[in-house]
């Protein structure tokens, strides 16, 4: 059982370049999330999705875009990369029934992105 | 708004020492509370959770009790091992929150032999 798979694991971008971070889950989870983790700052939610075709902004969405065309995939797009986007990015998924907020989130291993 | 505050690390202990990592939260209503652990080079994984006041979550020798009167969810372990060295995150989720998980800043634990 693969769980949540993120690619790539590492990437160096130049300022102004664009890239897509891939995330796929094979657990048929309805919820998917993108977080960024800055040193000593915990995790900040970038975007999340409650199902295919539905996405919404989190705390820090500026500079990012997402799409959710299938249940399995939730790519994160960085347009015009900036040094402030240097971070570790985590994708996560969970299954929640309406009104059920105590279910476990499963995380990928992360993508370490450096913008130079 | 909703928030989670954790004690700053790093916390350095000798093997078999007692561990406490403090966590307090701000939220209206009755959030669910979680502890996640991140081992070096890996993603986060759920360690334990509690969904209502006075519940005790436990796993792998770790425990945390949901204290609504003090809005706290402190993580404890009676005897830590070197393999417990990791970053520990406290988190909450609420039924009417737009965000499913709100994390604290994490506490790094280093256990020395």
mmCIF file of N, CA, C and O in Angstrom, chain B residues 23-88:
data_model
loop_
_atom_site.group_PDB
_atom_site.id
_atom_site.type_symbol
_atom_site.label_atom_id
_atom_site.label_comp_id
_atom_site.label_asym_id
_atom_site.label_seq_id
_atom_site.Cartn_x
_atom_site.Cartn_y
_atom_site.Cartn_z
ATOM 1 N N UNK B 23 1.525 21.475 25.405
ATOM 2 C CA UNK B 23 0.719 21.950 24.287
ATOM 3 C C UNK B 23 -0.543 22.584 24.853
ATOM 4 O O UNK B 23 -1.241 21.964 25.653
ATOM 5 N N UNK B 24 -0.835 23.815 24.444
ATOM 6 C CA UNK B 24 -2.094 24.448 24.783
ATOM 7 C C UNK B 24 -2.758 24.930 23.503
ATOM 8 O O UNK B 24 -2.081 25.163 22.496
ATOM 9 N N UNK B 25 -4.055 25.067 23.549
ATOM 10 C CA UNK B 25 -4.771 25.439 22.337
ATOM 11 C C UNK B 25 -5.781 26.546 22.630
ATOM 12 O O UNK B 25 -6.189 26.762 23.772
ATOM 13 N N UNK B 26 -6.150 27.223 21.567
ATOM 14 C CA UNK B 26 -7.222 28.208 21.608
ATOM 15 C C UNK B 26 -8.231 27.823 20.551
ATOM 16 O O UNK B 26 -7.888 27.699 19.373
ATOM 17 N N UNK B 27 -9.449 27.597 20.980
ATOM 18 C CA UNK B 27 -10.512 27.238 20.041
ATOM 19 C C UNK B 27 -11.827 27.339 20.793
ATOM 20 O O UNK B 27 -11.895 27.042 21.983
ATOM 21 N N UNK B 28 -12.872 27.724 20.098
ATOM 22 C CA UNK B 28 -14.195 27.666 20.710
ATOM 23 C C UNK B 28 -14.763 26.275 20.479
ATOM 24 O O UNK B 28 -14.340 25.552 19.559
ATOM 25 N N UNK B 29 -15.672 25.904 21.300
ATOM 26 C CA UNK B 29 -16.285 24.600 21.133
ATOM 27 C C UNK B 29 -15.377 23.468 21.568
ATOM 28 O O UNK B 29 -14.540 23.618 22.460
ATOM 29 N N UNK B 30 -15.504 22.353 20.893
ATOM 30 C CA UNK B 30 -14.825 21.126 21.313
ATOM 31 C C UNK B 30 -14.001 20.554 20.163
ATOM 32 O O UNK B 30 -14.473 19.699 19.422
ATOM 33 N N UNK B 31 -12.760 21.027 20.012
ATOM 34 C CA UNK B 31 -11.938 20.487 18.932
ATOM 35 C C UNK B 31 -11.475 19.070 19.237
ATOM 36 O O UNK B 31 -11.496 18.641 20.394
ATOM 37 N N UNK B 32 -11.064 18.360 18.226
ATOM 38 C CA UNK B 32 -10.311 17.127 18.398
ATOM 39 C C UNK B 32 -8.833 17.503 18.464
ATOM 40 O O UNK B 32 -8.392 18.445 17.807
ATOM 41 N N UNK B 33 -8.079 16.760 19.254
ATOM 42 C CA UNK B 33 -6.664 17.087 19.480
ATOM 43 C C UNK B 33 -5.790 15.908 19.077
ATOM 44 O O UNK B 33 -6.177 14.738 19.260
ATOM 45 N N UNK B 34 -4.618 16.223 18.544
ATOM 46 C CA UNK B 34 -3.730 15.211 17.990
ATOM 47 C C UNK B 34 -2.279 15.499 18.365
ATOM 48 O O UNK B 34 -1.896 16.654 18.556
ATOM 49 N N UNK B 35 -1.499 14.443 18.414
ATOM 50 C CA UNK B 35 -0.050 14.553 18.391
ATOM 51 C C UNK B 35 0.454 13.775 17.181
ATOM 52 O O UNK B 35 0.109 12.601 17.003
ATOM 53 N N UNK B 36 1.246 14.479 16.356
ATOM 54 C CA UNK B 36 1.912 13.857 15.226
ATOM 55 C C UNK B 36 3.413 13.842 15.489
ATOM 56 O O UNK B 36 3.950 14.734 16.167
ATOM 57 N N UNK B 37 4.093 12.856 14.909
ATOM 58 C CA UNK B 37 5.541 12.751 15.063
ATOM 59 C C UNK B 37 6.182 12.716 13.686
ATOM 60 O O UNK B 37 5.630 12.124 12.740
ATOM 61 N N UNK B 38 7.313 13.389 13.570
ATOM 62 C CA UNK B 38 8.065 13.424 12.306
ATOM 63 C C UNK B 38 9.487 12.945 12.578
ATOM 64 O O UNK B 38 10.281 13.635 13.209
ATOM 65 N N UNK B 39 9.802 11.762 12.067
ATOM 66 C CA UNK B 39 11.155 11.245 12.180
ATOM 67 C C UNK B 39 12.019 11.858 11.076
ATOM 68 O O UNK B 39 11.493 12.296 10.043
ATOM 69 N N UNK B 40 13.318 11.907 11.266
ATOM 70 C CA UNK B 40 14.198 12.575 10.293
ATOM 71 C C UNK B 40 13.972 12.093 8.862
ATOM 72 O O UNK B 40 13.960 10.888 8.591
ATOM 73 N N UNK B 41 13.776 13.035 7.966
ATOM 74 C CA UNK B 41 13.632 12.714 6.548
ATOM 75 C C UNK B 41 12.293 12.136 6.152
ATOM 76 O O UNK B 41 12.129 11.703 5.004
ATOM 77 N N UNK B 42 11.344 12.125 7.066
ATOM 78 C CA UNK B 42 10.044 11.522 6.763
ATOM 79 C C UNK B 42 8.912 12.541 6.917
ATOM 80 O O UNK B 42 9.097 13.633 7.433
ATOM 81 N N UNK B 43 7.738 12.147 6.463
ATOM 82 C CA UNK B 43 6.546 12.949 6.686
ATOM 83 C C UNK B 43 5.999 12.738 8.085
ATOM 84 O O UNK B 43 6.533 11.950 8.866
ATOM 85 N N UNK B 44 4.942 13.450 8.404
ATOM 86 C CA UNK B 44 4.324 13.316 9.722
ATOM 87 C C UNK B 44 3.470 12.058 9.786
ATOM 88 O O UNK B 44 2.867 11.641 8.791
ATOM 89 N N UNK B 45 3.401 11.480 10.963
ATOM 90 C CA UNK B 45 2.495 10.355 11.175
ATOM 91 C C UNK B 45 1.797 10.530 12.520
ATOM 92 O O UNK B 45 2.369 11.066 13.465
ATOM 93 N N UNK B 46 0.559 10.075 12.561
ATOM 94 C CA UNK B 46 -0.227 10.237 13.768
ATOM 95 C C UNK B 46 0.353 9.406 14.899
ATOM 96 O O UNK B 46 0.627 8.216 14.741
ATOM 97 N N UNK B 47 0.529 10.030 16.063
ATOM 98 C CA UNK B 47 0.999 9.319 17.242
ATOM 99 C C UNK B 47 -0.178 8.946 18.142
ATOM 100 O O UNK B 47 -0.307 7.798 18.568
ATOM 101 N N UNK B 48 -1.046 9.910 18.435
ATOM 102 C CA UNK B 48 -2.224 9.631 19.246
ATOM 103 C C UNK B 48 -3.215 10.767 19.071
ATOM 104 O O UNK B 48 -2.875 11.833 18.562
ATOM 105 N N UNK B 49 -4.443 10.524 19.541
ATOM 106 C CA UNK B 49 -5.458 11.565 19.421
ATOM 107 C C UNK B 49 -6.469 11.430 20.556
ATOM 108 O O UNK B 49 -6.567 10.386 21.211
ATOM 109 N N UNK B 50 -7.234 12.508 20.781
ATOM 110 C CA UNK B 50 -8.337 12.509 21.746
ATOM 111 C C UNK B 50 -9.431 13.393 21.190
ATOM 112 O O UNK B 50 -9.156 14.468 20.638
ATOM 113 N N UNK B 51 -10.659 12.944 21.305
ATOM 114 C CA UNK B 51 -11.746 13.646 20.629
ATOM 115 C C UNK B 51 -12.708 14.356 21.564
ATOM 116 O O UNK B 51 -13.561 15.113 21.103
ATOM 117 N N UNK B 52 -12.597 14.134 22.876
ATOM 118 C CA UNK B 52 -13.470 14.874 23.792
ATOM 119 C C UNK B 52 -12.783 15.042 25.136
ATOM 120 O O UNK B 52 -11.804 14.357 25.457
ATOM 121 N N UNK B 53 -13.314 15.960 25.912
ATOM 122 C CA UNK B 53 -12.705 16.311 27.198
ATOM 123 C C UNK B 53 -12.528 15.077 28.076
ATOM 124 O O UNK B 53 -13.385 14.194 28.124
ATOM 125 N N UNK B 54 -11.361 15.036 28.730
ATOM 126 C CA UNK B 54 -10.954 13.971 29.656
ATOM 127 C C UNK B 54 -10.550 12.680 28.962
ATOM 128 O O UNK B 54 -10.141 11.733 29.634
ATOM 129 N N UNK B 55 -10.657 12.625 27.644
ATOM 130 C CA UNK B 55 -10.133 11.465 26.905
ATOM 131 C C UNK B 55 -8.622 11.413 27.058
ATOM 132 O O UNK B 55 -7.940 12.434 27.064
ATOM 133 N N UNK B 56 -8.091 10.206 27.116
ATOM 134 C CA UNK B 56 -6.645 10.007 27.098
ATOM 135 C C UNK B 56 -6.284 9.238 25.851
ATOM 136 O O UNK B 56 -6.783 8.129 25.635
ATOM 137 N N UNK B 57 -5.412 9.833 25.033
ATOM 138 C CA UNK B 57 -4.866 9.118 23.890
ATOM 139 C C UNK B 57 -3.549 8.476 24.295
ATOM 140 O O UNK B 57 -2.799 9.034 25.098
ATOM 141 N N UNK B 58 -3.261 7.297 23.739
ATOM 142 C CA UNK B 58 -2.013 6.633 24.079
ATOM 143 C C UNK B 58 -1.535 5.773 22.916
ATOM 144 O O UNK B 58 -2.344 5.235 22.156
ATOM 145 N N UNK B 59 -0.212 5.659 22.796
ATOM 146 C CA UNK B 59 0.378 4.856 21.734
ATOM 147 C C UNK B 59 1.883 4.782 21.973
ATOM 148 O O UNK B 59 2.513 5.801 22.298
ATOM 149 N N UNK B 60 2.478 3.630 21.835
ATOM 150 C CA UNK B 60 3.933 3.439 21.935
ATOM 151 C C UNK B 60 4.494 3.976 23.245
ATOM 152 O O UNK B 60 5.634 4.455 23.283
ATOM 153 N N UNK B 61 3.740 3.955 24.314
ATOM 154 C CA UNK B 61 4.203 4.446 25.613
ATOM 155 C C UNK B 61 3.959 5.928 25.834
ATOM 156 O O UNK B 61 4.168 6.439 26.931
ATOM 157 N N UNK B 62 3.534 6.629 24.789
ATOM 158 C CA UNK B 62 3.186 8.049 24.916
ATOM 159 C C UNK B 62 1.731 8.181 25.340
ATOM 160 O O UNK B 62 0.887 7.381 24.952
ATOM 161 N N UNK B 63 1.454 9.238 26.130
ATOM 162 C CA UNK B 63 0.097 9.524 26.552
ATOM 163 C C UNK B 63 -0.156 11.029 26.521
ATOM 164 O O UNK B 63 0.775 11.816 26.705
ATOM 165 N N UNK B 64 -1.417 11.393 26.308
ATOM 166 C CA UNK B 64 -1.825 12.794 26.425
ATOM 167 C C UNK B 64 -3.289 12.813 26.811
ATOM 168 O O UNK B 64 -4.086 12.035 26.276
ATOM 169 N N UNK B 65 -3.643 13.710 27.740
ATOM 170 C CA UNK B 65 -5.018 13.806 28.211
ATOM 171 C C UNK B 65 -5.610 15.144 27.796
ATOM 172 O O UNK B 65 -4.997 16.190 27.984
ATOM 173 N N UNK B 66 -6.800 15.107 27.242
ATOM 174 C CA UNK B 66 -7.527 16.280 26.778
ATOM 175 C C UNK B 66 -8.096 16.997 27.998
ATOM 176 O O UNK B 66 -9.031 16.524 28.633
ATOM 177 N N UNK B 67 -7.521 18.160 28.347
ATOM 178 C CA UNK B 67 -7.958 18.926 29.507
ATOM 179 C C UNK B 67 -8.640 20.201 29.038
ATOM 180 O O UNK B 67 -7.988 21.175 28.664
ATOM 181 N N UNK B 68 -9.955 20.195 29.071
ATOM 182 C CA UNK B 68 -10.679 21.361 28.570
ATOM 183 C C UNK B 68 -10.545 22.537 29.536
ATOM 184 O O UNK B 68 -10.491 23.695 29.120
ATOM 185 N N UNK B 69 -10.478 22.262 30.835
ATOM 186 C CA UNK B 69 -10.430 23.355 31.809
ATOM 187 C C UNK B 69 -9.137 24.170 31.697
ATOM 188 O O UNK B 69 -9.133 25.363 31.990
ATOM 189 N N UNK B 70 -8.061 23.525 31.245
ATOM 190 C CA UNK B 70 -6.792 24.231 31.060
ATOM 191 C C UNK B 70 -6.427 24.370 29.582
ATOM 192 O O UNK B 70 -5.337 24.856 29.260
ATOM 193 N N UNK B 71 -7.315 23.966 28.700
ATOM 194 C CA UNK B 71 -7.099 23.947 27.238
ATOM 195 C C UNK B 71 -5.714 23.414 26.911
ATOM 196 O O UNK B 71 -4.911 24.053 26.203
ATOM 197 N N UNK B 72 -5.426 22.225 27.407
ATOM 198 C CA UNK B 72 -4.098 21.656 27.227
ATOM 199 C C UNK B 72 -4.185 20.207 26.752
ATOM 200 O O UNK B 72 -5.212 19.522 26.922
ATOM 201 N N UNK B 73 -3.088 19.750 26.169
ATOM 202 C CA UNK B 73 -2.991 18.370 25.668
ATOM 203 C C UNK B 73 -1.512 17.988 25.713
ATOM 204 O O UNK B 73 -0.885 17.717 24.710
ATOM 205 N N UNK B 74 -0.953 17.942 26.894
ATOM 206 C CA UNK B 74 0.480 17.713 27.072
ATOM 207 C C UNK B 74 0.856 16.269 26.758
ATOM 208 O O UNK B 74 0.173 15.335 27.190
ATOM 209 N N UNK B 75 1.971 16.103 26.089
ATOM 210 C CA UNK B 75 2.461 14.767 25.720
ATOM 211 C C UNK B 75 3.443 14.284 26.779
ATOM 212 O O UNK B 75 4.347 15.030 27.174
ATOM 213 N N UNK B 76 3.286 13.030 27.220
ATOM 214 C CA UNK B 76 4.164 12.466 28.244
ATOM 215 C C UNK B 76 4.598 11.064 27.855
ATOM 216 O O UNK B 76 3.881 10.339 27.181
ATOM 217 N N UNK B 77 5.808 10.732 28.330
ATOM 218 C CA UNK B 77 6.283 9.355 28.225
ATOM 219 C C UNK B 77 7.177 9.096 29.429
ATOM 220 O O UNK B 77 8.032 9.910 29.761
ATOM 221 N N UNK B 78 6.984 7.939 30.029
ATOM 222 C CA UNK B 78 7.684 7.647 31.279
ATOM 223 C C UNK B 78 9.165 7.374 31.115
ATOM 224 O O UNK B 78 9.961 7.679 32.009
ATOM 225 N N UNK B 79 9.552 6.808 29.979
ATOM 226 C CA UNK B 79 10.944 6.404 29.800
ATOM 227 C C UNK B 79 11.282 6.485 28.310
ATOM 228 O O UNK B 79 10.880 5.612 27.542
ATOM 229 N N UNK B 80 11.979 7.538 27.920
ATOM 230 C CA UNK B 80 12.236 7.734 26.485
ATOM 231 C C UNK B 80 13.416 6.888 26.023
ATOM 232 O O UNK B 80 14.300 6.525 26.801
ATOM 233 N N UNK B 81 13.416 6.594 24.728
ATOM 234 C CA UNK B 81 14.480 5.831 24.088
ATOM 235 C C UNK B 81 15.124 6.691 23.002
ATOM 236 O O UNK B 81 14.520 7.666 22.516
ATOM 237 N N UNK B 82 16.316 6.303 22.604
ATOM 238 C CA UNK B 82 17.012 7.038 21.549
ATOM 239 C C UNK B 82 16.141 7.101 20.294
ATOM 240 O O UNK B 82 16.107 8.114 19.581
ATOM 241 N N UNK B 83 15.411 6.028 20.037
ATOM 242 C CA UNK B 83 14.563 5.959 18.836
ATOM 243 C C UNK B 83 13.381 6.928 18.888
ATOM 244 O O UNK B 83 12.696 7.115 17.866
ATOM 245 N N UNK B 84 13.129 7.556 20.032
ATOM 246 C CA UNK B 84 12.060 8.560 20.128
ATOM 247 C C UNK B 84 12.507 9.930 19.639
ATOM 248 O O UNK B 84 11.696 10.860 19.561
ATOM 249 N N UNK B 85 13.768 10.087 19.323
ATOM 250 C CA UNK B 85 14.279 11.365 18.810
ATOM 251 C C UNK B 85 13.546 11.715 17.516
ATOM 252 O O UNK B 85 13.573 10.961 16.545
ATOM 253 N N UNK B 86 12.889 12.856 17.520
ATOM 254 C CA UNK B 86 12.034 13.253 16.400
ATOM 255 C C UNK B 86 11.488 14.640 16.702
ATOM 256 O O UNK B 86 11.789 15.233 17.739
ATOM 257 N N UNK B 87 10.666 15.143 15.783
ATOM 258 C CA UNK B 87 9.941 16.393 16.024
ATOM 259 C C UNK B 87 8.485 16.036 16.283
ATOM 260 O O UNK B 87 7.884 15.271 15.525
ATOM 261 N N UNK B 88 7.913 16.597 17.337
ATOM 262 C CA UNK B 88 6.548 16.297 17.753
ATOM 263 C C UNK B 88 5.672 17.529 17.546
ATOM 264 O O UNK B 88 6.016 18.635 17.969
#
